[in-house]
Short mmCIF file of C-alpha atoms in Angstrom, two decimals:
data_model
loop_
_atom_site.label_atom_id
_atom_site.label_comp_id
_atom_site.label_asym_id
_atom_site.label_seq_id
_atom_site.Cartn_x
_atom_site.Cartn_y
_atom_site.Cartn_z
CA MET A 1133 97.27 87.50 -52.24
CA GLY A 1134 96.41 84.20 -50.28
CA LYS A 1135 94.64 81.45 -52.70
CA VAL A 1136 93.21 83.52 -56.08
CA THR A 1137 89.67 81.72 -55.40
CA GLY A 1138 89.84 81.33 -51.64
CA PHE A 1139 87.04 83.87 -51.09
CA LEU A 1140 84.90 81.47 -53.13
CA GLU A 1141 86.39 78.35 -51.46
CA PHE A 1142 86.25 78.90 -47.98
CA GLN A 1143 83.37 80.80 -45.85
CA ARG A 1144 84.65 82.90 -42.84
CA LEU A 1145 85.38 81.22 -39.83
CA GLN A 1146 84.89 82.73 -36.46
CA GLU A 1147 87.10 82.09 -33.58
CA ALA A 1148 86.21 79.27 -31.02
CA SER A 1149 84.81 81.03 -27.20
CA GLU A 1150 83.76 79.25 -24.16
CA ASP A 1151 79.97 78.72 -24.03
CA ALA A 1152 78.13 81.82 -22.32
CA LYS A 1153 77.01 80.30 -18.70
CA THR A 1154 80.62 78.37 -18.42
CA ARG A 1155 82.51 81.85 -18.89
CA LEU A 1156 80.17 83.79 -16.20
CA GLY A 1157 82.01 81.93 -13.41
CA HIS A 1158 85.24 83.20 -14.33
CA TYR A 1159 87.41 86.48 -15.44
CA ARG A 1160 89.54 85.09 -17.56
CA GLU A 1161 89.43 85.39 -21.32
CA PHE A 1162 87.00 83.03 -22.96
CA VAL A 1163 87.98 83.82 -27.03
CA LEU A 1164 90.43 80.84 -28.72
CA HIS A 1165 92.84 81.83 -31.42
CA LEU A 1166 92.40 80.54 -34.73
CA THR A 1167 94.37 77.11 -35.37
CA ASP A 1168 97.43 77.22 -37.61
CA GLU A 1169 95.46 75.21 -40.33
CA GLU A 1170 92.89 77.45 -39.71
CA ALA A 1171 94.05 80.72 -39.50
CA SER A 1172 96.17 79.51 -43.06
CA ARG A 1173 92.46 79.18 -44.46
CA GLN A 1174 91.19 82.25 -43.20
CA GLY A 1175 94.59 84.41 -45.21
CA ALA A 1176 93.84 82.19 -48.05
CA ARG A 1177 90.39 84.21 -48.63
CA CYS A 1178 92.24 87.34 -48.70
CA MET A 1179 91.69 88.87 -52.41
CA ASP A 1180 94.14 89.79 -54.92
CA CYS A 1181 91.60 93.03 -55.02
CA GLY A 1182 93.54 95.77 -56.39
CA ILE A 1183 93.31 98.22 -53.64
CA PRO A 1184 93.73 97.25 -50.71
CA PHE A 1185 90.95 99.30 -48.87
CA CYS A 1186 91.67 97.52 -45.54
CA GLN A 1187 94.33 98.80 -44.82
CA THR A 1188 92.96 102.67 -45.59
CA GLY A 1189 90.38 101.21 -42.85
CA CYS A 1190 92.58 100.25 -40.39
CA PRO A 1191 94.08 103.44 -38.14
CA VAL A 1192 97.65 101.97 -38.29
CA ASN A 1193 97.66 101.14 -41.61
CA ASN A 1194 98.73 97.37 -40.99
CA ILE A 1195 100.10 95.79 -44.06
CA ILE A 1196 97.22 93.08 -44.05
CA PRO A 1197 97.13 91.54 -47.48
CA ASP A 1198 101.07 90.73 -47.12
CA TRP A 1199 100.67 88.98 -43.82
CA ASN A 1200 97.26 87.53 -44.71
CA ASP A 1201 98.96 85.90 -47.64
CA LEU A 1202 102.19 85.11 -45.44
CA VAL A 1203 99.99 83.20 -42.80
CA TYR A 1204 98.15 81.59 -45.61
CA ARG A 1205 102.15 79.79 -47.00
CA GLY A 1206 102.88 78.84 -43.28
CA ASN A 1207 105.50 82.06 -42.70
CA TRP A 1208 104.34 83.14 -39.67
CA LYS A 1209 107.57 84.81 -38.69
CA LEU A 1210 107.59 87.00 -41.07
CA ALA A 1211 103.90 87.85 -40.78
CA LEU A 1212 104.55 89.24 -37.22
CA ASP A 1213 107.66 91.12 -38.17
CA THR A 1214 105.10 92.50 -41.02
CA LEU A 1215 102.82 93.24 -38.78
CA HIS A 1216 104.91 94.74 -35.56
CA SER A 1217 106.02 97.21 -38.80
CA THR A 1218 102.83 99.29 -38.33
CA ASN A 1219 101.38 98.19 -34.97
CA ASN A 1220 103.44 97.90 -31.33
CA PHE A 1221 100.36 95.69 -29.87
CA PRO A 1222 98.63 93.61 -31.58
CA GLU A 1223 97.53 91.58 -29.15
CA PHE A 1224 95.77 94.27 -27.38
CA THR A 1225 93.97 94.84 -31.18
CA GLY A 1226 93.51 91.47 -31.48
CA ARG A 1227 91.20 91.35 -28.65
CA VAL A 1228 89.89 94.81 -28.24
CA CYS A 1229 89.35 96.23 -31.38
CA PRO A 1230 86.52 96.47 -33.60
CA ALA A 1231 88.03 95.94 -36.96
CA PRO A 1232 87.32 98.81 -38.95
CA CYS A 1233 89.64 97.20 -41.17
CA GLU A 1234 87.22 94.20 -41.77
CA ALA A 1235 84.37 96.91 -42.73
CA SER A 1236 86.45 98.10 -45.42
CA CYS A 1237 87.71 94.92 -46.57
CA THR A 1238 86.21 94.52 -50.20
CA LEU A 1239 84.87 91.16 -49.89
CA ASN A 1240 82.46 92.70 -47.30
CA ILE A 1241 80.69 94.26 -50.55
CA ASN A 1242 78.88 91.13 -50.95
CA ASN A 1243 80.15 88.63 -48.47
CA ASP A 1244 81.14 88.21 -45.57
CA PRO A 1245 84.80 89.91 -45.11
CA VAL A 1246 88.00 88.14 -44.43
CA GLY A 1247 88.33 87.64 -40.86
CA ILE A 1248 91.64 89.94 -40.34
CA LYS A 1249 91.53 90.36 -36.41
CA SER A 1250 91.05 86.93 -35.75
CA ILE A 1251 94.51 86.18 -37.95
CA GLU A 1252 95.56 89.02 -36.01
CA HIS A 1253 95.05 87.57 -32.90
CA ALA A 1254 96.88 84.14 -34.44
CA ILE A 1255 100.33 86.04 -35.21
CA ILE A 1256 100.23 87.92 -32.29
CA ASP A 1257 99.67 84.83 -30.00
CA LYS A 1258 102.15 82.96 -32.08
CA GLY A 1259 104.73 85.36 -31.64
CA TRP A 1260 104.73 84.90 -28.31
CA GLU A 1261 104.11 80.93 -27.92
CA GLU A 1262 107.55 80.86 -30.06
CA GLY A 1263 109.36 83.16 -28.64
CA TRP A 1264 110.11 85.63 -31.04
CA VAL A 1265 108.53 88.84 -29.44
CA VAL A 1266 111.92 89.88 -27.82
CA PRO A 1267 113.59 93.51 -26.63
CA GLN A 1268 114.61 95.47 -29.60
CA PRO A 1269 117.12 97.80 -27.55
CA PRO A 1270 118.69 100.73 -29.73
CA ALA A 1271 121.96 100.21 -31.58
CA LYS A 1272 123.09 104.04 -30.13
CA VAL A 1273 121.79 106.64 -27.86
CA THR A 1274 121.18 109.87 -28.57
CA GLY A 1275 121.31 111.48 -24.93
CA LYS A 1276 118.23 113.27 -25.51
CA ARG A 1277 115.55 112.87 -22.62
CA VAL A 1278 111.90 112.58 -23.03
CA ALA A 1279 108.98 112.16 -20.25
CA VAL A 1280 105.79 110.40 -21.65
CA ILE A 1281 102.69 111.56 -19.59
CA GLY A 1282 100.19 108.64 -19.68
CA ALA A 1283 100.87 104.60 -19.60
CA GLY A 1284 97.67 103.81 -22.09
CA PRO A 1285 98.45 102.71 -25.26
CA ALA A 1286 98.83 105.83 -27.19
CA GLY A 1287 102.12 106.93 -24.27
CA LEU A 1288 103.22 103.09 -24.38
CA ALA A 1289 103.19 103.11 -28.55
CA CYS A 1290 105.24 106.46 -28.25
CA ALA A 1291 107.39 105.34 -25.43
CA GLN A 1292 108.77 102.26 -26.94
CA GLN A 1293 109.04 103.74 -30.54
CA LEU A 1294 111.10 106.78 -29.03
CA GLY A 1295 113.11 104.36 -26.56
CA ARG A 1296 114.11 102.09 -30.03
CA ALA A 1297 115.54 105.16 -31.57
CA GLY A 1298 117.84 106.00 -28.86
CA HIS A 1299 116.32 108.12 -26.46
CA GLU A 1300 116.04 108.01 -22.69
CA VAL A 1301 112.38 107.63 -22.24
CA THR A 1302 110.45 108.22 -18.19
CA VAL A 1303 106.76 107.40 -18.72
CA PHE A 1304 105.08 108.91 -15.90
CA GLU A 1305 101.73 107.38 -14.48
CA LYS A 1306 99.26 108.45 -11.98
CA ASN A 1307 97.58 105.00 -11.20
CA ASP A 1308 99.56 102.19 -9.55
CA ARG A 1309 99.77 100.41 -12.19
CA VAL A 1310 100.95 100.49 -16.39
CA GLY A 1311 98.15 100.61 -18.97
CA GLY A 1312 95.57 103.48 -18.44
CA LEU A 1313 91.90 102.01 -20.24
CA LEU A 1314 93.68 98.92 -20.89
CA ARG A 1315 94.24 98.11 -17.29
CA TYR A 1316 91.61 99.52 -15.75
CA GLY A 1317 88.44 100.09 -18.23
CA ILE A 1318 88.73 97.09 -19.94
CA PRO A 1319 87.61 93.71 -18.44
CA ASP A 1320 90.17 91.24 -17.98
CA PHE A 1321 87.45 88.96 -19.67
CA LYS A 1322 88.37 90.90 -22.71
CA LEU A 1323 92.01 91.67 -21.95
CA GLU A 1324 93.63 89.42 -19.88
CA LYS A 1325 96.40 92.11 -17.83
CA SER A 1326 99.59 89.72 -18.30
CA HIS A 1327 99.37 90.62 -22.32
CA ILE A 1328 100.62 94.29 -20.92
CA ASP A 1329 103.31 92.89 -18.28
CA ARG A 1330 105.10 91.44 -20.68
CA ARG A 1331 105.02 94.30 -22.89
CA VAL A 1332 105.99 96.03 -20.17
CA GLU A 1333 108.91 94.26 -18.98
CA GLN A 1334 109.90 94.12 -23.11
CA MET A 1335 110.07 98.16 -23.20
CA LYS A 1336 112.31 97.63 -19.61
CA ALA A 1337 114.63 95.77 -20.94
CA GLU A 1338 114.98 98.22 -24.04
CA GLY A 1339 115.43 100.74 -21.61
CA VAL A 1340 112.10 102.67 -21.29
CA ARG A 1341 111.51 103.45 -17.68
CA PHE A 1342 108.53 103.52 -15.51
CA ARG A 1343 107.15 105.84 -12.56
CA THR A 1344 104.33 104.72 -11.35
CA GLY A 1345 101.77 106.42 -8.88
CA VAL A 1346 103.30 109.94 -9.92
CA LEU A 1347 100.69 113.13 -11.08
CA VAL A 1348 101.61 115.46 -13.32
CA GLY A 1349 99.14 118.55 -12.91
CA GLU A 1350 96.25 118.62 -10.28
CA LEU A 1351 93.19 116.18 -10.97
CA ASP A 1352 89.76 118.23 -11.74
CA GLY A 1353 87.25 114.74 -12.16
CA PRO A 1354 87.00 111.58 -11.09
CA GLY A 1355 89.78 110.10 -13.58
CA ILE A 1356 89.99 106.34 -13.90
CA ASN A 1357 91.97 105.89 -10.24
CA ASP A 1358 93.83 108.18 -8.84
CA GLY A 1359 96.50 105.82 -7.09
CA SER A 1360 99.49 108.68 -7.32
CA LYS A 1361 101.61 109.57 -4.19
CA GLU A 1362 103.75 111.94 -5.84
CA ARG A 1363 103.27 114.96 -7.29
CA VAL A 1364 105.48 116.15 -10.42
CA SER A 1365 105.71 120.03 -11.90
CA PRO A 1366 105.25 120.47 -15.61
CA ALA A 1367 108.05 123.13 -14.45
CA GLU A 1368 110.24 120.42 -13.33
CA LEU A 1369 109.61 118.28 -16.39
CA LEU A 1370 110.26 120.79 -18.97
CA GLU A 1371 113.68 121.54 -16.65
CA GLN A 1372 114.61 118.16 -16.80
CA PHE A 1373 113.68 116.66 -20.13
CA ASP A 1374 114.37 117.93 -23.97
CA ALA A 1375 110.97 117.11 -24.65
CA VAL A 1376 107.58 116.34 -22.66
CA ALA A 1377 104.57 114.06 -24.50
CA LEU A 1378 101.36 114.19 -23.28
CA THR A 1379 99.62 111.24 -23.55
CA GLY A 1380 96.95 110.95 -21.22
CA GLY A 1381 92.99 110.00 -21.58
CA ALA A 1382 90.07 111.73 -22.09
CA GLU A 1383 88.49 110.49 -18.64
CA GLN A 1384 85.69 113.32 -18.37
CA PRO A 1385 83.00 111.15 -17.75
CA ARG A 1386 79.43 111.83 -19.67
CA ASP A 1387 76.80 113.16 -16.64
CA LEU A 1388 73.49 112.99 -16.65
CA PRO A 1389 71.89 115.85 -14.33
CA VAL A 1390 68.48 114.39 -13.52
CA PRO A 1391 66.86 114.55 -10.37
CA GLY A 1392 68.00 111.90 -7.92
CA ARG A 1393 71.58 111.78 -9.73
CA ALA A 1394 72.59 112.05 -5.56
CA LEU A 1395 71.14 108.88 -4.55
CA ARG A 1396 73.39 106.09 -3.68
CA GLY A 1397 74.32 103.57 -6.06
CA VAL A 1398 74.14 105.56 -9.47
CA HIS A 1399 77.89 105.81 -10.52
CA PHE A 1400 79.66 106.72 -13.32
CA ALA A 1401 80.92 103.52 -15.35
CA MET A 1402 84.17 104.14 -14.68
CA GLU A 1403 83.80 104.03 -10.74
CA PHE A 1404 82.33 100.38 -11.25
CA LEU A 1405 84.91 98.76 -13.64
CA PRO A 1406 88.06 99.63 -12.28
CA GLN A 1407 87.53 97.99 -8.91
CA GLN A 1408 86.74 94.78 -10.26
CA ASN A 1409 89.94 94.57 -12.27
CA LYS A 1410 91.83 95.47 -8.97
CA ILE A 1411 90.05 92.17 -7.33
CA VAL A 1412 90.97 90.27 -9.90
CA ALA A 1413 94.39 91.34 -9.96
CA GLY A 1414 94.60 90.62 -6.02
CA ASP A 1415 93.98 93.88 -4.52
CA LYS A 1416 91.92 94.40 -1.47
CA LEU A 1417 89.35 96.56 -1.68
CA LYS A 1418 87.44 98.59 1.50
CA GLU A 1419 84.66 99.25 -0.27
CA GLN A 1420 83.26 97.65 -3.96
CA ILE A 1421 80.74 98.66 -5.47
CA LEU A 1422 78.73 95.23 -6.72
CA ALA A 1423 75.61 94.26 -9.00
CA THR A 1424 75.52 91.47 -6.79
CA GLY A 1425 71.43 90.30 -6.56
CA LYS A 1426 71.03 93.81 -7.87
CA HIS A 1427 68.63 94.78 -10.65
CA VAL A 1428 71.12 96.85 -12.80
CA VAL A 1429 70.75 99.69 -15.13
CA VAL A 1430 73.10 100.72 -17.63
CA ILE A 1431 72.63 104.14 -19.53
CA GLY A 1432 75.09 104.03 -22.44
CA GLY A 1433 74.94 101.56 -25.38
CA GLY A 1434 78.65 101.44 -26.57
CA ASP A 1435 81.68 98.88 -25.77
CA THR A 1436 82.11 100.82 -22.04
CA GLY A 1437 78.19 100.22 -21.45
CA SER A 1438 78.65 96.60 -22.92
CA ASP A 1439 81.56 95.88 -20.24
CA CYS A 1440 79.23 96.71 -17.44
CA VAL A 1441 77.18 94.29 -18.58
CA GLY A 1442 79.50 91.97 -18.45
CA THR A 1443 80.54 92.49 -15.40
CA SER A 1444 77.16 93.05 -13.75
CA ASN A 1445 76.52 89.67 -15.19
CA ARG A 1446 79.76 88.09 -13.43
CA GLN A 1447 78.74 89.64 -10.05
CA GLY A 1448 75.49 87.38 -9.84
CA ALA A 1449 73.07 90.81 -10.85
CA ARG A 1450 69.78 89.86 -10.45
CA SER A 1451 68.45 91.39 -13.70
CA VAL A 1452 70.79 93.40 -16.54
CA THR A 1453 69.41 96.18 -18.50
CA GLN A 1454 71.04 98.85 -20.92
CA PHE A 1455 69.39 101.94 -22.35
CA GLU A 1456 70.57 103.72 -25.31
CA LEU A 1457 69.33 107.47 -26.32
CA MET A 1458 69.37 106.67 -30.14
CA PRO A 1459 67.02 104.75 -31.72
CA GLN A 1460 67.43 101.07 -32.93
CA PRO A 1461 70.64 100.83 -35.73
CA PRO A 1462 69.57 98.12 -38.56
CA GLU A 1463 70.79 94.30 -38.25
CA GLN A 1464 72.56 94.78 -41.39
CA GLU A 1465 73.86 98.27 -42.69
CA ASN A 1466 73.36 99.37 -46.57
CA LYS A 1467 76.67 98.19 -47.66
CA LEU A 1468 76.36 100.12 -51.39
CA LEU A 1469 76.01 103.64 -49.63
CA THR A 1470 78.29 102.95 -46.46
CA TRP A 1471 81.37 100.64 -47.59
CA PRO A 1472 84.36 100.90 -47.47
CA ASN A 1473 83.21 103.64 -44.26
CA TRP A 1474 82.27 101.71 -40.63
CA PRO A 1475 78.51 100.88 -41.31
CA TYR A 1476 75.75 102.00 -39.02
CA LYS A 1477 74.02 98.96 -37.96
CA LEU A 1478 73.41 96.69 -34.63
CA ARG A 1479 76.29 95.25 -32.97
CA THR A 1480 76.11 92.37 -30.44
CA SER A 1481 78.72 92.07 -27.77
CA SER A 1482 79.50 88.54 -26.13
CA SER A 1483 78.37 90.32 -22.99
CA HIS A 1484 75.30 90.94 -24.89
CA GLU A 1485 74.70 87.02 -25.61
CA GLU A 1486 75.56 86.73 -21.67
CA GLY A 1487 72.10 87.86 -20.33
CA CYS A 1488 70.33 91.29 -20.75
CA ALA A 1489 67.71 93.16 -21.95
CA ARG A 1490 68.58 96.07 -24.67
CA ASP A 1491 66.52 98.94 -24.98
CA TRP A 1492 66.89 101.58 -27.69
CA ALA A 1493 65.56 105.27 -27.92
CA VAL A 1494 65.05 105.81 -24.38
CA THR A 1495 65.35 108.94 -22.38
CA THR A 1496 66.17 108.66 -18.13
CA LYS A 1497 63.96 111.52 -16.58
CA ARG A 1498 65.01 110.50 -12.83
CA PHE A 1499 65.95 108.36 -10.45
CA VAL A 1500 63.89 107.32 -7.30
CA ASP A 1501 64.49 107.40 -3.82
CA ASP A 1502 64.11 104.04 -1.15
CA GLY A 1503 63.78 106.54 1.56
CA LYS A 1504 66.95 105.91 2.77
CA GLY A 1505 69.41 107.75 -0.12
CA ARG A 1506 69.39 104.90 -2.44
CA VAL A 1507 68.12 104.45 -5.57
CA LYS A 1508 65.06 101.99 -6.03
CA ALA A 1509 63.92 102.52 -9.64
CA LEU A 1510 64.64 104.69 -13.08
CA VAL A 1511 61.44 106.43 -14.34
CA GLY A 1512 62.48 106.69 -18.30
CA ALA A 1513 60.31 107.49 -21.51
CA ARG A 1514 60.18 106.41 -24.76
CA LEU A 1515 61.53 108.97 -27.68
CA GLU A 1516 60.70 109.75 -31.15
CA TRP A 1517 63.44 110.73 -33.60
CA LYS A 1518 62.27 113.39 -36.71
CA LYS A 1519 64.21 115.20 -39.03
CA ASP A 1520 64.15 118.33 -38.65
CA GLU A 1521 62.95 120.14 -41.76
CA ALA A 1522 65.22 123.69 -41.45
CA THR A 1523 68.22 121.77 -40.35
CA GLY A 1524 68.14 118.63 -41.73
CA GLN A 1525 69.07 117.24 -38.36
CA MET A 1526 67.45 114.31 -36.33
CA LYS A 1527 65.70 115.86 -33.45
CA MET A 1528 64.42 113.61 -30.25
CA SER A 1529 60.88 114.59 -28.36
CA GLU A 1530 59.83 112.66 -25.75
CA VAL A 1531 57.08 110.48 -26.68
CA PRO A 1532 53.27 111.57 -25.18
CA GLY A 1533 52.16 109.23 -22.33
CA SER A 1534 55.24 107.07 -22.63
CA GLU A 1535 56.76 107.19 -19.27
CA PHE A 1536 57.82 104.18 -17.34
CA GLU A 1537 59.04 103.14 -13.95
CA LEU A 1538 61.78 99.98 -13.66
CA PRO A 1539 63.62 98.75 -11.12
CA ALA A 1540 67.27 100.02 -10.33
CA ASP A 1541 69.14 99.26 -7.59
CA LEU A 1542 72.61 99.82 -9.67
CA VAL A 1543 72.62 102.87 -12.41
CA LEU A 1544 75.92 102.90 -14.01
CA PHE A 1545 76.57 105.58 -16.36
CA ALA A 1546 78.29 104.63 -19.36
CA MET A 1547 77.60 107.89 -22.21
CA GLY A 1548 81.25 108.22 -23.17
CA PHE A 1549 84.14 110.85 -22.50
CA VAL A 1550 84.39 114.35 -22.88
CA SER A 1551 87.86 115.45 -22.62
CA PRO A 1552 90.88 115.25 -19.95
CA VAL A 1553 90.61 115.06 -16.13
CA ALA A 1554 93.83 116.55 -14.78
CA LYS A 1555 94.83 119.65 -14.63
CA VAL A 1556 97.69 118.95 -16.82
CA LEU A 1557 97.26 120.95 -19.62
CA GLU A 1558 96.68 124.19 -17.90
CA SER A 1559 99.46 123.53 -15.71
CA PHE A 1560 101.91 123.26 -18.95
CA GLY A 1561 99.99 125.99 -20.58
CA VAL A 1562 98.79 124.06 -23.45
CA GLU A 1563 96.18 125.60 -25.77
CA LYS A 1564 92.46 123.88 -25.62
CA ASP A 1565 90.56 122.93 -28.67
CA GLY A 1566 86.61 123.43 -28.78
CA ARG A 1567 86.35 120.57 -26.93
CA GLY A 1568 88.59 120.64 -24.00
CA ASN A 1569 91.51 118.50 -25.72
CA ALA A 1570 94.87 119.73 -26.49
CA LYS A 1571 95.04 122.07 -29.32
CA ALA A 1572 98.06 119.60 -31.85
CA THR A 1573 97.39 119.01 -35.68
CA THR A 1574 98.48 115.98 -36.95
CA ASP A 1575 100.23 116.74 -40.27
CA GLY A 1576 103.15 119.15 -41.58
CA GLU A 1577 105.61 120.90 -40.00
CA GLY A 1578 105.43 120.52 -36.28
CA CYS A 1579 102.65 117.95 -36.02
CA TYR A 1580 101.38 116.88 -32.65
CA ALA A 1581 103.21 119.90 -31.15
CA THR A 1582 101.47 122.30 -29.35
CA ASN A 1583 101.58 126.03 -28.84
CA VAL A 1584 104.49 125.54 -25.60
CA GLY A 1585 107.92 124.72 -26.73
CA LYS A 1586 109.18 121.38 -27.03
CA VAL A 1587 105.48 119.83 -25.49
CA PHE A 1588 103.30 117.58 -27.60
CA ALA A 1589 99.98 115.77 -27.19
CA ALA A 1590 98.82 112.76 -28.83
CA GLY A 1591 96.26 109.93 -28.19
CA ASP A 1592 92.49 110.43 -26.36
CA MET A 1593 94.32 113.89 -24.94
CA ARG A 1594 94.40 115.08 -28.07
CA ARG A 1595 91.56 113.81 -30.36
CA GLY A 1596 88.72 112.83 -27.51
CA GLN A 1597 87.54 109.51 -26.72
CA SER A 1598 88.82 107.17 -29.66
CA LEU A 1599 89.63 103.51 -30.11
CA VAL A 1600 92.81 101.98 -28.98
CA VAL A 1601 94.26 101.52 -32.08
CA TRP A 1602 93.84 105.06 -32.63
CA ALA A 1603 95.77 105.81 -29.59
CA ILE A 1604 98.49 103.69 -30.91
CA ARG A 1605 99.01 105.55 -34.18
CA GLU A 1606 99.07 108.80 -32.18
CA GLY A 1607 101.80 107.50 -30.12
CA ARG A 1608 103.65 106.28 -32.81
CA GLN A 1609 103.33 109.06 -35.10
CA CYS A 1610 103.77 111.64 -32.11
CA ALA A 1611 106.99 109.86 -31.66
CA ARG A 1612 108.27 110.20 -35.03
CA ALA A 1613 107.56 113.98 -34.76
CA ILE A 1614 109.43 113.97 -31.69
CA ASP A 1615 112.56 112.29 -32.75
CA GLU A 1616 112.45 115.23 -35.98
CA PHE A 1617 112.46 117.79 -33.22
CA LEU A 1618 114.85 116.75 -31.34
CA MET A 1619 117.41 115.29 -34.02
CA GLY A 1620 116.35 117.27 -37.28
CA SER A 1621 115.19 114.17 -39.33
CA SER A 1622 113.75 110.78 -38.35
CA THR A 1623 113.42 107.19 -39.50
CA LEU A 1624 110.82 105.86 -37.53
CA PRO A 1625 107.56 105.18 -39.27
CA ARG A 1626 104.75 107.12 -39.34
#
């Protein structure tokens, strides 16, 4: 694949990006895709490795060596077709995916891996620029009707595949716009929402219908942004549709019930981030949670926490500190031990580079009241992690005398999500697994089917909090399962 000696001749090239200080003045994307020549050279680095572990590292099983080679040879149109054969929305993954495929790259054993994500980014952007991404309406219709609940990446992938198979698909979304976490969780500086909008237009041209502001069931938690104006009962959907796909998110955030939790200024990340996305979209809010001029503390070291850091800096925070409960990871993973699996190592995001104090092995003990019901400080302590000899598991204990106080005018919880928040599972009568998600298998006969007849589940609502690329995979596979259920067989790719 690529050039036989390319991995010896060319070095990995990072995508160019706007200077950190400059990009803090706006919410636009700041990463540029590779030029044709740069992408060709990076494609040339793809080795003829025999077993492409990158494909198994990729949840949607992208045919990575093939489109790397096609880009190297300048056959961009076929590269796009190859990319689209496994991934409905490479403009999403090419921007926000952490690229587990690169961790699995054979070249990564003792060198820098192939820049797979940057090549994917270049392919899809060129496809849109050249007008190659066009609607693909079905050749014939089946007369079968499918309801998809949730318009995040899983729901969109499921709906598009089913629409192209000829079914009449209606997507129900409780928020005022389509996209789920893509729309109201990921900041615009990482993913501009025009990418979602043009995919929605493509899907509408393919026959998919969207009904926004419609909630199926009832909310029993905060959710991302309940902009629903209409309620639809599961009984109505089961009567009107031949199949129902539950593809909502795992939106119940993990809480931190410590003294002072109820103080003003202590919020979930998903109360903070969606508001800024709505402002960027031109909406007017009666009241916005702002980091402007404040000491901001972000609790949680993952992608959501990083997004809070970047947004806080753009709003003009006085300081930003991010805490993580776990110890600091090593700067370099032990490749001989972890490859081709996802490695445990220190990861520094573009938001961290823009300005952030980071600290690890820290626990939050309480929040301090300013006397007026607002938070003014966080009291934390250092943690020590040791292996329990009996169980072999790592256990934490507070370091004696390590308690400290840090100024905090705004505290954001970004500690992950635990389960769906809408009572849609209960209202449908869907059985749950031990974590509160929809119970459904992903292999064998009846995959993605729940215990309720003609009701299927996929994405975060089934597997729990995960990546966009996993949502796309599950949406595609669920679509095939539904197609088989309706028609007896399916030609959709799994």
